[in-house]
Structures are given as C-alpha cells and as structure tokens.
Amino acid sequence: MAMKLFGIIYMTPRRIQLSIIDLKKLTKVENVFSNTFSNKNYQYDQSVEEIAGAINGYLQLAKDYGVKNVKLWGNQQQLDTIRARYLGEQLYIRTGLHIKWLSTSQLTYYKATAVKVHLDNFEKLSLTSTYLLSLGIERASLSQFDEQKFISTWNIDLGSSHIGEISAAMKLSASDSVEVIEDYIGSKLEHLHHVFSKKKESSNLVLQDAYVLAQKFIPAGKTSYTMNVEDFKKLYATVIKSSDQYLMNFFDLDENEIGRIIPYFILIEKIIKLIAAKKVIITNIAVSDGLAIERATRTGS
C-alpha cells in the first residue's frame, strides 16, 4: 500500500513545526521544529523574515520527501483580523503559501480531536472524568470529557506571553515571588471555583503543550507519559524551591525559557486541586495531529 503523504506547517509566535503525515496510517513520517524565534515578545510581525525562511526550508524538505500537498496554518490568538490578513499577505509574497488562521476554539477542538485518536487508552481513561489542560500563547483552556463524551471547555486568561511577563516582574521582587505568582494565577482561576466546588470524584488530567515536561519525561517514540499525583507533587515541591541553574540543568533549558517554569507548575498544581486529579498524563500530541486527522477524514483515506 503506497503512502499518501501530506505536509502540515503549523506556526505559532514562538516557532514553526513541519509534520509530514502518512494519511493512510495517520503516522508521522517526519516532524521537525524550527528554532525558537529570536524576538522574545512572541510577536509575529517582528519575525516575518525568520518565519518565511523557515517555511521555505520546510517546503524544500517536503519536496525532498516527494510531498505534493503542503498546507500552512497559524495560531491567531494574538492577532486581530486586520493584522492576521496583513501577515498572511506578507507570508504569501515570500513563500507562495496561503495561511489558514486558527482561533482559540479551533485550536482547542483540534487538540482534543488529536488526543481522542492518538492517546493510548483514551477511551478507557475518559470513562471517568478526564480533563485536557492546553497551554496556549494567549490563554490556556481546560476541556472536560466524561463517559467518552466532550462536556465543556473553559478558557483561562493565562498564556505563555502573560507568564513571561509575570516572571519578568517577579525578578524585581524576588523575596516572596512564589506567593505573588500563586495569588495572580489564583485570581485567573476564580471563575472556575463555583464550577468545581461540588466536585468530589477524582479525575485524570491530560497536559498538552507543556513542552518542558514532554521533553523531560516522554520516552522517544512515545506520545505520552503518566505520573500519579504524588509524583507530580514531589516534582512540584522540588521545582518551587530550586535555583534557576538547577532547573536549567534538570529540564535542559536556556535562561529565556526558565522564567515560565514556576508559573506553569503553579497553574498545573492549582488545576490538579481544582479537579481532584489522581493522574497526570503528559502528552506531545498537538494541533498538527488534529489537522492531520481532519484531513484524512475529508480525503477519505
């Protein structure tokens, strides 16, 4: 059976990913990430040349694989319609590809679709309450599944761009920074407390886009890693009291990324308490996997 290859280029303000997918088997033949863009504010318009260069490099790679069909998608969380259109034109001029922008709800949908298909034992997991925490650029989202059905999604105004700002501000008042971050993140979760106040049964938490954890824990060739809540709590306790240098070595990060670690851990820990999670499943299943599934369904592969 010949492979049916399709190229997905997915762009966020941090970096770009190329996935070459065999639509017949829904497997990745190739999966590469660009370097993180040099502008630290994660604004697309400051990286247009870098983005176009990466896309053109990917188009060449896709061609080397004999991929006839490559499509480009982008995360639109930080852009209004006018800026998105302008940026799309700039990229079209430089690469010849039309971009399809994805809103927060579309991103949530594709990530959830991908997890349902690709996460081992998702069917069994989601017989009991299972939540998907997806860490976006502009906001995070928490989606609930129960008895294998999608129930609801809540948006949380906390994305990697805010978290970068929080950690920069914390550097200035380092004495009790963890408490300040905890209060700030707590305030962003305020609207969820009444939703979960009566929640008693335990649940599972699936983490998406937690690159740092995925890189550290998911074995090569696998899509997920499961830890029980006790192990997560031990890890959390270590992270909260460790020096930047220790964390950089432990997670293999550079200093630009280190500021986000503690806020993210605090967010995850608060969500665990909120939903009474007993298991944390770290996964590297992403938007591009959801896009591939939709493509395969549409072309009837």
PDB file of C-alpha atoms in Angstrom:
ATOM      1  CA  MET A   1       0.000   0.000   0.000  1.00  0.00           C
ATOM      2  CA  ALA A   2       1.588   3.269  -1.095  1.00  0.00           C
ATOM      3  CA  MET A   3       1.843   6.064   1.448  1.00  0.00           C
ATOM      4  CA  LYS A   4      -0.273   9.131   0.971  1.00  0.00           C
ATOM      5  CA  LEU A   5       1.879  11.979   2.222  1.00  0.00           C
ATOM      6  CA  PHE A   6       0.608  15.349   3.342  1.00  0.00           C
ATOM      7  CA  GLY A   7       2.621  18.254   4.750  1.00  0.00           C
ATOM      8  CA  ILE A   8       1.334  20.354   7.651  1.00  0.00           C
ATOM      9  CA  ILE A   9       3.179  23.527   8.570  1.00  0.00           C
ATOM     10  CA  TYR A  10       1.877  24.954  11.835  1.00  0.00           C
ATOM     11  CA  MET A  11       3.066  28.314  13.043  1.00  0.00           C
ATOM     12  CA  THR A  12       2.943  29.935  16.467  1.00  0.00           C
ATOM     13  CA  PRO A  13       4.672  33.167  17.510  1.00  0.00           C
ATOM     14  CA  ARG A  14       7.350  31.022  19.193  1.00  0.00           C
ATOM     15  CA  ARG A  15       8.323  28.644  16.404  1.00  0.00           C
ATOM     16  CA  ILE A  16       7.128  26.612  13.424  1.00  0.00           C
ATOM     17  CA  GLN A  17       6.554  22.898  13.088  1.00  0.00           C
ATOM     18  CA  LEU A  18       6.528  20.770   9.956  1.00  0.00           C
ATOM     19  CA  SER A  19       4.794  17.405  10.140  1.00  0.00           C
ATOM     20  CA  ILE A  20       4.818  15.090   7.160  1.00  0.00           C
ATOM     21  CA  ILE A  21       1.960  12.671   7.702  1.00  0.00           C
ATOM     22  CA  ASP A  22       1.039   9.423   6.025  1.00  0.00           C
ATOM     23  CA  LEU A  23      -2.719   9.997   5.807  1.00  0.00           C
ATOM     24  CA  LYS A  24      -3.441   6.296   5.267  1.00  0.00           C
ATOM     25  CA  LYS A  25      -1.964   5.281   8.630  1.00  0.00           C
ATOM     26  CA  LEU A  26      -2.102   8.673  10.398  1.00  0.00           C
ATOM     27  CA  THR A  27       1.568   8.316  11.298  1.00  0.00           C
ATOM     28  CA  LYS A  28       4.265  10.974  11.188  1.00  0.00           C
ATOM     29  CA  VAL A  29       6.987  10.324   8.657  1.00  0.00           C
ATOM     30  CA  GLU A  30       8.840  13.476   9.690  1.00  0.00           C
ATOM     31  CA  ASN A  31       8.352  16.006  12.471  1.00  0.00           C
ATOM     32  CA  VAL A  32      10.679  18.994  12.792  1.00  0.00           C
ATOM     33  CA  PHE A  33      10.620  22.228  14.757  1.00  0.00           C
ATOM     34  CA  SER A  34      12.321  25.489  13.872  1.00  0.00           C
ATOM     35  CA  ASN A  35      14.479  27.182  16.479  1.00  0.00           C
ATOM     36  CA  THR A  36      12.554  29.470  18.801  1.00  0.00           C
ATOM     37  CA  PHE A  37      12.289  32.849  17.048  1.00  0.00           C
ATOM     38  CA  SER A  38      14.797  35.437  18.168  1.00  0.00           C
ATOM     39  CA  ASN A  39      12.240  38.056  19.212  1.00  0.00           C
ATOM     40  CA  LYS A  40      11.381  37.455  22.845  1.00  0.00           C
ATOM     41  CA  ASN A  41       7.971  39.171  22.825  1.00  0.00           C
ATOM     42  CA  TYR A  42       6.488  36.480  20.624  1.00  0.00           C
ATOM     43  CA  GLN A  43       5.073  38.950  18.123  1.00  0.00           C
ATOM     44  CA  TYR A  44       4.761  37.540  14.619  1.00  0.00           C
ATOM     45  CA  ASP A  45       5.364  40.799  12.801  1.00  0.00           C
ATOM     46  CA  GLN A  46       8.826  41.103  14.369  1.00  0.00           C
ATOM     47  CA  SER A  47       9.844  37.740  12.885  1.00  0.00           C
ATOM     48  CA  VAL A  48       8.404  37.767   9.350  1.00  0.00           C
ATOM     49  CA  GLU A  49      11.736  37.135   7.602  1.00  0.00           C
ATOM     50  CA  GLU A  50      12.669  34.373  10.034  1.00  0.00           C
ATOM     51  CA  ILE A  51       9.241  32.750   9.643  1.00  0.00           C
ATOM     52  CA  ALA A  52       9.368  32.924   5.842  1.00  0.00           C
ATOM     53  CA  GLY A  53      12.893  31.467   5.841  1.00  0.00           C
ATOM     54  CA  ALA A  54      11.753  28.529   7.994  1.00  0.00           C
ATOM     55  CA  ILE A  55       8.682  27.916   5.805  1.00  0.00           C
ATOM     56  CA  ASN A  56      10.750  27.929   2.618  1.00  0.00           C
ATOM     57  CA  GLY A  57      13.217  25.492   4.204  1.00  0.00           C
ATOM     58  CA  TYR A  58      10.298  23.218   5.091  1.00  0.00           C
ATOM     59  CA  LEU A  59       8.856  23.411   1.581  1.00  0.00           C
ATOM     60  CA  GLN A  60      12.194  22.170   0.262  1.00  0.00           C
ATOM     61  CA  LEU A  61      12.263  19.332   2.805  1.00  0.00           C
ATOM     62  CA  ALA A  62       8.687  18.341   1.871  1.00  0.00           C
ATOM     63  CA  LYS A  63       9.714  18.328  -1.780  1.00  0.00           C
ATOM     64  CA  ASP A  64      12.658  16.047  -0.966  1.00  0.00           C
ATOM     65  CA  TYR A  65      10.148  13.623   0.549  1.00  0.00           C
ATOM     66  CA  GLY A  66       8.015  13.829  -2.581  1.00  0.00           C
ATOM     67  CA  VAL A  67       5.122  15.538  -0.773  1.00  0.00           C
ATOM     68  CA  LYS A  68       2.834  17.141  -3.332  1.00  0.00           C
ATOM     69  CA  ASN A  69       0.465  18.844  -0.913  1.00  0.00           C
ATOM     70  CA  VAL A  70       1.609  21.189   1.866  1.00  0.00           C
ATOM     71  CA  LYS A  71      -0.718  23.492   3.810  1.00  0.00           C
ATOM     72  CA  LEU A  72       0.069  26.267   6.259  1.00  0.00           C
ATOM     73  CA  TRP A  73      -1.859  27.010   9.478  1.00  0.00           C
ATOM     74  CA  GLY A  74      -1.211  29.640  12.126  1.00  0.00           C
ATOM     75  CA  ASN A  75      -2.202  30.336  15.718  1.00  0.00           C
ATOM     76  CA  GLN A  76      -4.245  33.562  15.651  1.00  0.00           C
ATOM     77  CA  GLN A  77      -4.644  34.032  19.416  1.00  0.00           C
ATOM     78  CA  GLN A  78      -2.649  37.259  19.467  1.00  0.00           C
ATOM     79  CA  LEU A  79      -3.829  38.807  16.214  1.00  0.00           C
ATOM     80  CA  ASP A  80      -6.893  40.769  15.213  1.00  0.00           C
ATOM     81  CA  THR A  81      -8.373  40.140  11.748  1.00  0.00           C
ATOM     82  CA  ILE A  82      -6.589  43.050  10.058  1.00  0.00           C
ATOM     83  CA  ARG A  83      -3.138  42.141  11.343  1.00  0.00           C
ATOM     84  CA  ALA A  84      -3.768  38.488  10.524  1.00  0.00           C
ATOM     85  CA  ARG A  85      -4.699  39.370   6.939  1.00  0.00           C
ATOM     86  CA  TYR A  86      -1.661  41.630   6.527  1.00  0.00           C
ATOM     87  CA  LEU A  87       0.701  38.996   7.903  1.00  0.00           C
ATOM     88  CA  GLY A  88      -0.898  36.357   5.664  1.00  0.00           C
ATOM     89  CA  GLU A  89      -0.187  38.558   2.622  1.00  0.00           C
ATOM     90  CA  GLN A  90       3.434  39.120   3.705  1.00  0.00           C
ATOM     91  CA  LEU A  91       3.968  35.365   4.021  1.00  0.00           C
ATOM     92  CA  TYR A  92       2.209  34.611   0.736  1.00  0.00           C
ATOM     93  CA  ILE A  93       4.528  37.023  -1.091  1.00  0.00           C
ATOM     94  CA  ARG A  94       7.587  35.331   0.442  1.00  0.00           C
ATOM     95  CA  THR A  95       6.534  31.668   0.353  1.00  0.00           C
ATOM     96  CA  GLY A  96       3.604  31.258  -2.068  1.00  0.00           C
ATOM     97  CA  LEU A  97       1.503  29.621   0.677  1.00  0.00           C
ATOM     98  CA  HIS A  98      -1.879  30.878   1.853  1.00  0.00           C
ATOM     99  CA  ILE A  99      -2.266  30.669   5.614  1.00  0.00           C
ATOM    100  CA  LYS A 100      -5.334  29.453   7.440  1.00  0.00           C
ATOM    101  CA  TRP A 101      -5.617  31.139  10.839  1.00  0.00           C
ATOM    102  CA  LEU A 102      -6.960  29.192  13.822  1.00  0.00           C
ATOM    103  CA  SER A 103      -8.889  30.782  16.706  1.00  0.00           C
ATOM    104  CA  THR A 104      -8.708  29.635  20.339  1.00  0.00           C
ATOM    105  CA  SER A 105     -11.813  27.448  19.987  1.00  0.00           C
ATOM    106  CA  GLN A 106     -10.495  25.825  16.779  1.00  0.00           C
ATOM    107  CA  LEU A 107      -7.144  25.144  18.448  1.00  0.00           C
ATOM    108  CA  THR A 108      -8.922  23.556  21.418  1.00  0.00           C
ATOM    109  CA  TYR A 109     -11.018  21.442  19.059  1.00  0.00           C
ATOM    110  CA  TYR A 110      -8.031  20.130  17.052  1.00  0.00           C
ATOM    111  CA  LYS A 111      -6.045  19.333  20.190  1.00  0.00           C
ATOM    112  CA  ALA A 112      -8.986  17.449  21.708  1.00  0.00           C
ATOM    113  CA  THR A 113      -9.602  15.533  18.459  1.00  0.00           C
ATOM    114  CA  ALA A 114      -5.940  14.512  18.349  1.00  0.00           C
ATOM    115  CA  VAL A 115      -5.906  13.311  21.950  1.00  0.00           C
ATOM    116  CA  LYS A 116      -9.056  11.230  21.428  1.00  0.00           C
ATOM    117  CA  VAL A 117      -7.443   9.447  18.471  1.00  0.00           C
ATOM    118  CA  HIS A 118      -3.777   9.238  19.461  1.00  0.00           C
ATOM    119  CA  LEU A 119      -3.624   8.938  23.244  1.00  0.00           C
ATOM    120  CA  ASP A 120      -3.264   5.300  24.250  1.00  0.00           C
ATOM    121  CA  ASN A 121      -6.244   4.132  26.295  1.00  0.00           C
ATOM    122  CA  PHE A 122      -8.096   7.469  25.977  1.00  0.00           C
ATOM    123  CA  GLU A 123     -11.370   5.555  25.666  1.00  0.00           C
ATOM    124  CA  LYS A 124     -10.749   3.802  28.956  1.00  0.00           C
ATOM    125  CA  LEU A 125      -9.455   6.959  30.648  1.00  0.00           C
ATOM    126  CA  SER A 126     -12.418   9.063  29.593  1.00  0.00           C
ATOM    127  CA  LEU A 127     -14.953   6.642  31.051  1.00  0.00           C
ATOM    128  CA  THR A 128     -14.227   8.615  34.208  1.00  0.00           C
ATOM    129  CA  SER A 129     -13.885  12.378  34.329  1.00  0.00           C
ATOM    130  CA  THR A 130     -10.874  13.449  32.222  1.00  0.00           C
ATOM    131  CA  TYR A 131      -9.676  16.994  31.683  1.00  0.00           C
ATOM    132  CA  LEU A 132      -7.427  18.366  28.990  1.00  0.00           C
ATOM    133  CA  LEU A 133      -5.297  21.341  30.020  1.00  0.00           C
ATOM    134  CA  SER A 134      -3.903  23.050  26.973  1.00  0.00           C
ATOM    135  CA  LEU A 135      -1.314  25.802  27.473  1.00  0.00           C
ATOM    136  CA  GLY A 136      -1.676  28.357  24.671  1.00  0.00           C
ATOM    137  CA  ILE A 137       0.212  31.516  23.706  1.00  0.00           C
ATOM    138  CA  GLU A 138      -2.564  33.900  24.796  1.00  0.00           C
ATOM    139  CA  ARG A 139      -4.697  31.699  27.010  1.00  0.00           C
ATOM    140  CA  ALA A 140      -4.944  28.241  28.460  1.00  0.00           C
ATOM    141  CA  SER A 141      -8.039  26.090  28.078  1.00  0.00           C
ATOM    142  CA  LEU A 142      -9.459  23.330  30.224  1.00  0.00           C
ATOM    143  CA  SER A 143     -11.749  20.828  28.479  1.00  0.00           C
ATOM    144  CA  GLN A 144     -13.778  18.141  30.203  1.00  0.00           C
ATOM    145  CA  PHE A 145     -14.648  14.651  28.923  1.00  0.00           C
ATOM    146  CA  ASP A 146     -16.865  12.212  30.756  1.00  0.00           C
ATOM    147  CA  GLU A 147     -18.166   8.792  29.704  1.00  0.00           C
ATOM    148  CA  GLN A 148     -16.186   9.333  26.474  1.00  0.00           C
ATOM    149  CA  LYS A 149     -18.160  12.450  25.603  1.00  0.00           C
ATOM    150  CA  PHE A 150     -16.948  16.023  25.370  1.00  0.00           C
ATOM    151  CA  ILE A 151     -18.693  18.058  28.088  1.00  0.00           C
ATOM    152  CA  SER A 152     -17.347  21.606  28.181  1.00  0.00           C
ATOM    153  CA  THR A 153     -14.369  23.951  27.759  1.00  0.00           C
ATOM    154  CA  TRP A 154     -13.304  26.863  29.958  1.00  0.00           C
ATOM    155  CA  ASN A 155     -10.781  29.481  28.890  1.00  0.00           C
ATOM    156  CA  ILE A 156      -8.212  30.787  31.357  1.00  0.00           C
ATOM    157  CA  ASP A 157      -6.557  34.154  30.672  1.00  0.00           C
ATOM    158  CA  LEU A 158      -3.065  32.833  31.133  1.00  0.00           C
ATOM    159  CA  GLY A 159      -0.892  32.115  28.148  1.00  0.00           C
ATOM    160  CA  SER A 160       2.864  31.818  27.742  1.00  0.00           C
ATOM    161  CA  SER A 161       3.028  35.521  26.817  1.00  0.00           C
ATOM    162  CA  HIS A 162       1.485  36.574  30.186  1.00  0.00           C
ATOM    163  CA  ILE A 163       3.508  34.054  32.081  1.00  0.00           C
ATOM    164  CA  GLY A 164       6.683  35.537  30.600  1.00  0.00           C
ATOM    165  CA  GLU A 165       5.580  38.958  31.830  1.00  0.00           C
ATOM    166  CA  ILE A 166       4.754  37.662  35.318  1.00  0.00           C
ATOM    167  CA  SER A 167       8.135  36.029  35.707  1.00  0.00           C
ATOM    168  CA  ALA A 168       9.955  39.160  34.486  1.00  0.00           C
ATOM    169  CA  ALA A 169       8.064  41.230  37.075  1.00  0.00           C
ATOM    170  CA  MET A 170       8.878  38.654  39.762  1.00  0.00           C
ATOM    171  CA  LYS A 171      12.604  39.010  39.178  1.00  0.00           C
ATOM    172  CA  LEU A 172      12.246  42.569  40.515  1.00  0.00           C
ATOM    173  CA  SER A 173      10.610  41.471  43.758  1.00  0.00           C
ATOM    174  CA  ALA A 174      12.192  38.079  44.285  1.00  0.00           C
ATOM    175  CA  SER A 175      11.671  37.814  48.056  1.00  0.00           C
ATOM    176  CA  ASP A 176       8.205  36.229  48.079  1.00  0.00           C
ATOM    177  CA  SER A 177       7.739  35.813  44.351  1.00  0.00           C
ATOM    178  CA  VAL A 178       6.139  32.364  44.530  1.00  0.00           C
ATOM    179  CA  GLU A 179       3.325  33.685  46.740  1.00  0.00           C
ATOM    180  CA  VAL A 180       2.737  36.621  44.401  1.00  0.00           C
ATOM    181  CA  ILE A 181       2.560  34.317  41.373  1.00  0.00           C
ATOM    182  CA  GLU A 182       0.230  31.979  43.270  1.00  0.00           C
ATOM    183  CA  ASP A 183      -2.142  34.856  44.067  1.00  0.00           C
ATOM    184  CA  TYR A 184      -2.073  36.121  40.496  1.00  0.00           C
ATOM    185  CA  ILE A 185      -2.754  32.693  38.976  1.00  0.00           C
ATOM    186  CA  GLY A 186      -5.378  32.010  41.644  1.00  0.00           C
ATOM    187  CA  SER A 187      -7.217  35.156  40.566  1.00  0.00           C
ATOM    188  CA  LYS A 188      -7.269  33.908  36.962  1.00  0.00           C
ATOM    189  CA  LEU A 189      -8.926  30.657  38.105  1.00  0.00           C
ATOM    190  CA  GLU A 190     -11.528  32.398  40.269  1.00  0.00           C
ATOM    191  CA  HIS A 191     -14.314  31.839  37.727  1.00  0.00           C
ATOM    192  CA  LEU A 192     -13.796  28.068  37.853  1.00  0.00           C
ATOM    193  CA  HIS A 193     -14.233  27.631  41.594  1.00  0.00           C
ATOM    194  CA  HIS A 194     -18.022  27.602  41.562  1.00  0.00           C
ATOM    195  CA  VAL A 195     -17.979  25.111  38.664  1.00  0.00           C
ATOM    196  CA  PHE A 196     -15.896  22.632  40.646  1.00  0.00           C
ATOM    197  CA  SER A 197     -16.922  23.443  44.207  1.00  0.00           C
ATOM    198  CA  LYS A 198     -19.119  20.343  44.483  1.00  0.00           C
ATOM    199  CA  LYS A 199     -16.694  18.104  42.640  1.00  0.00           C
ATOM    200  CA  LYS A 200     -15.865  15.040  44.708  1.00  0.00           C
ATOM    201  CA  GLU A 201     -14.923  12.171  42.406  1.00  0.00           C
ATOM    202  CA  SER A 202     -11.322  12.014  41.256  1.00  0.00           C
ATOM    203  CA  SER A 203     -10.290  12.603  37.648  1.00  0.00           C
ATOM    204  CA  ASN A 204      -7.422  12.465  35.160  1.00  0.00           C
ATOM    205  CA  LEU A 205      -5.538  15.476  33.838  1.00  0.00           C
ATOM    206  CA  VAL A 206      -4.062  15.354  30.336  1.00  0.00           C
ATOM    207  CA  LEU A 207      -1.451  18.069  29.730  1.00  0.00           C
ATOM    208  CA  GLN A 208      -0.889  19.484  26.256  1.00  0.00           C
ATOM    209  CA  ASP A 209       1.767  21.959  25.085  1.00  0.00           C
ATOM    210  CA  ALA A 210       3.802  21.523  28.265  1.00  0.00           C
ATOM    211  CA  TYR A 211       6.948  21.244  26.105  1.00  0.00           C
ATOM    212  CA  VAL A 212       9.313  21.276  29.053  1.00  0.00           C
ATOM    213  CA  LEU A 213       7.634  18.334  30.771  1.00  0.00           C
ATOM    214  CA  ALA A 214       7.112  16.474  27.488  1.00  0.00           C
ATOM    215  CA  GLN A 215      10.796  16.807  26.599  1.00  0.00           C
ATOM    216  CA  LYS A 216      11.878  15.629  30.050  1.00  0.00           C
ATOM    217  CA  PHE A 217       9.539  12.678  30.603  1.00  0.00           C
ATOM    218  CA  ILE A 218       8.095  11.270  27.368  1.00  0.00           C
ATOM    219  CA  PRO A 219      10.273   8.396  26.084  1.00  0.00           C
ATOM    220  CA  ALA A 220      11.471   8.552  22.472  1.00  0.00           C
ATOM    221  CA  GLY A 221       8.868   7.297  20.017  1.00  0.00           C
ATOM    222  CA  LYS A 222       6.021   7.572  22.553  1.00  0.00           C
ATOM    223  CA  THR A 223       3.194  10.129  22.708  1.00  0.00           C
ATOM    224  CA  SER A 224       2.658  10.318  26.467  1.00  0.00           C
ATOM    225  CA  TYR A 225       3.946   9.724  29.968  1.00  0.00           C
ATOM    226  CA  THR A 226       1.738   9.140  33.013  1.00  0.00           C
ATOM    227  CA  MET A 227       2.636  10.139  36.554  1.00  0.00           C
ATOM    228  CA  ASN A 228       0.484   9.790  39.625  1.00  0.00           C
ATOM    229  CA  VAL A 229      -0.359  12.904  41.580  1.00  0.00           C
ATOM    230  CA  GLU A 230       2.034  12.065  44.432  1.00  0.00           C
ATOM    231  CA  ASP A 231       4.956  12.055  41.972  1.00  0.00           C
ATOM    232  CA  PHE A 232       3.817  15.326  40.470  1.00  0.00           C
ATOM    233  CA  LYS A 233       3.599  16.884  43.948  1.00  0.00           C
ATOM    234  CA  LYS A 234       7.176  15.795  44.724  1.00  0.00           C
ATOM    235  CA  LEU A 235       8.351  17.291  41.436  1.00  0.00           C
ATOM    236  CA  TYR A 236       6.383  20.483  42.160  1.00  0.00           C
ATOM    237  CA  ALA A 237       7.984  20.816  45.607  1.00  0.00           C
ATOM    238  CA  THR A 238      11.445  20.484  44.036  1.00  0.00           C
ATOM    239  CA  VAL A 239      10.739  22.974  41.243  1.00  0.00           C
ATOM    240  CA  ILE A 240       9.319  25.627  43.591  1.00  0.00           C
ATOM    241  CA  LYS A 241      12.403  25.719  45.793  1.00  0.00           C
ATOM    242  CA  SER A 242      15.146  25.145  43.198  1.00  0.00           C
ATOM    243  CA  SER A 243      17.535  27.681  41.721  1.00  0.00           C
ATOM    244  CA  ASP A 244      17.294  28.703  38.067  1.00  0.00           C
ATOM    245  CA  GLN A 245      20.580  26.942  37.416  1.00  0.00           C
ATOM    246  CA  TYR A 246      19.314  23.651  38.836  1.00  0.00           C
ATOM    247  CA  LEU A 247      16.113  23.893  36.780  1.00  0.00           C
ATOM    248  CA  MET A 248      18.040  24.745  33.607  1.00  0.00           C
ATOM    249  CA  ASN A 249      20.123  21.590  34.056  1.00  0.00           C
ATOM    250  CA  PHE A 250      17.227  19.378  35.134  1.00  0.00           C
ATOM    251  CA  PHE A 251      14.932  20.353  32.253  1.00  0.00           C
ATOM    252  CA  ASP A 252      17.720  21.166  29.765  1.00  0.00           C
ATOM    253  CA  LEU A 253      16.585  24.745  29.120  1.00  0.00           C
ATOM    254  CA  ASP A 254      18.165  28.095  28.384  1.00  0.00           C
ATOM    255  CA  GLU A 255      17.617  31.175  30.541  1.00  0.00           C
ATOM    256  CA  ASN A 256      14.931  32.605  28.215  1.00  0.00           C
ATOM    257  CA  GLU A 257      12.622  29.701  28.968  1.00  0.00           C
ATOM    258  CA  ILE A 258      13.314  29.242  32.648  1.00  0.00           C
ATOM    259  CA  GLY A 259      11.046  32.062  33.854  1.00  0.00           C
ATOM    260  CA  ARG A 260       7.949  30.218  32.706  1.00  0.00           C
ATOM    261  CA  ILE A 261       8.576  27.016  34.624  1.00  0.00           C
ATOM    262  CA  ILE A 262       7.402  28.072  38.078  1.00  0.00           C
ATOM    263  CA  PRO A 263       4.214  29.853  36.917  1.00  0.00           C
ATOM    264  CA  TYR A 264       3.274  26.822  34.811  1.00  0.00           C
ATOM    265  CA  PHE A 265       3.862  24.423  37.673  1.00  0.00           C
ATOM    266  CA  ILE A 266       1.737  26.596  39.952  1.00  0.00           C
ATOM    267  CA  LEU A 267      -1.058  26.649  37.351  1.00  0.00           C
ATOM    268  CA  ILE A 268      -0.947  22.854  36.900  1.00  0.00           C
ATOM    269  CA  GLU A 269      -0.856  22.276  40.656  1.00  0.00           C
ATOM    270  CA  LYS A 270      -3.892  24.534  41.188  1.00  0.00           C
ATOM    271  CA  ILE A 271      -5.828  22.779  38.407  1.00  0.00           C
ATOM    272  CA  ILE A 272      -4.972  19.366  39.936  1.00  0.00           C
ATOM    273  CA  LYS A 273      -6.506  20.514  43.224  1.00  0.00           C
ATOM    274  CA  LEU A 274      -9.500  22.052  41.484  1.00  0.00           C
ATOM    275  CA  ILE A 275     -10.468  18.911  39.574  1.00  0.00           C
ATOM    276  CA  ALA A 276      -9.214  16.406  42.200  1.00  0.00           C
ATOM    277  CA  ALA A 277      -6.891  14.769  39.659  1.00  0.00           C
ATOM    278  CA  LYS A 278      -5.277  11.484  40.619  1.00  0.00           C
ATOM    279  CA  LYS A 279      -3.217  11.029  37.455  1.00  0.00           C
ATOM    280  CA  VAL A 280      -1.320  13.467  35.251  1.00  0.00           C
ATOM    281  CA  ILE A 281      -0.765  12.397  31.657  1.00  0.00           C
ATOM    282  CA  ILE A 282       1.862  14.473  29.856  1.00  0.00           C
ATOM    283  CA  THR A 283       1.480  14.313  26.095  1.00  0.00           C
ATOM    284  CA  ASN A 284       3.182  15.707  22.994  1.00  0.00           C
ATOM    285  CA  ILE A 285       0.057  15.239  20.846  1.00  0.00           C
ATOM    286  CA  ALA A 286      -0.575  18.623  19.242  1.00  0.00           C
ATOM    287  CA  VAL A 287      -2.652  20.793  16.911  1.00  0.00           C
ATOM    288  CA  SER A 288      -0.971  19.380  13.803  1.00  0.00           C
ATOM    289  CA  ASP A 289      -2.122  15.857  14.770  1.00  0.00           C
ATOM    290  CA  GLY A 290      -5.707  17.124  14.876  1.00  0.00           C
ATOM    291  CA  LEU A 291      -5.285  18.827  11.495  1.00  0.00           C
ATOM    292  CA  ALA A 292      -3.977  15.574  10.013  1.00  0.00           C
ATOM    293  CA  ILE A 293      -6.965  13.616  11.322  1.00  0.00           C
ATOM    294  CA  GLU A 294      -9.378  16.123   9.805  1.00  0.00           C
ATOM    295  CA  ARG A 295      -7.514  15.996   6.502  1.00  0.00           C
ATOM    296  CA  ALA A 296      -7.572  12.198   6.423  1.00  0.00           C
ATOM    297  CA  THR A 297     -11.295  12.122   7.200  1.00  0.00           C
ATOM    298  CA  ARG A 298     -12.012  14.660   4.485  1.00  0.00           C
ATOM    299  CA  THR A 299      -9.982  12.941   1.786  1.00  0.00           C
ATOM    300  CA  GLY A 300     -11.380   9.576   2.829  1.00  0.00           C
ATOM    301  CA  SER A 301      -8.003   7.931   3.341  1.00  0.00           C
TER     302      SER A 301
END
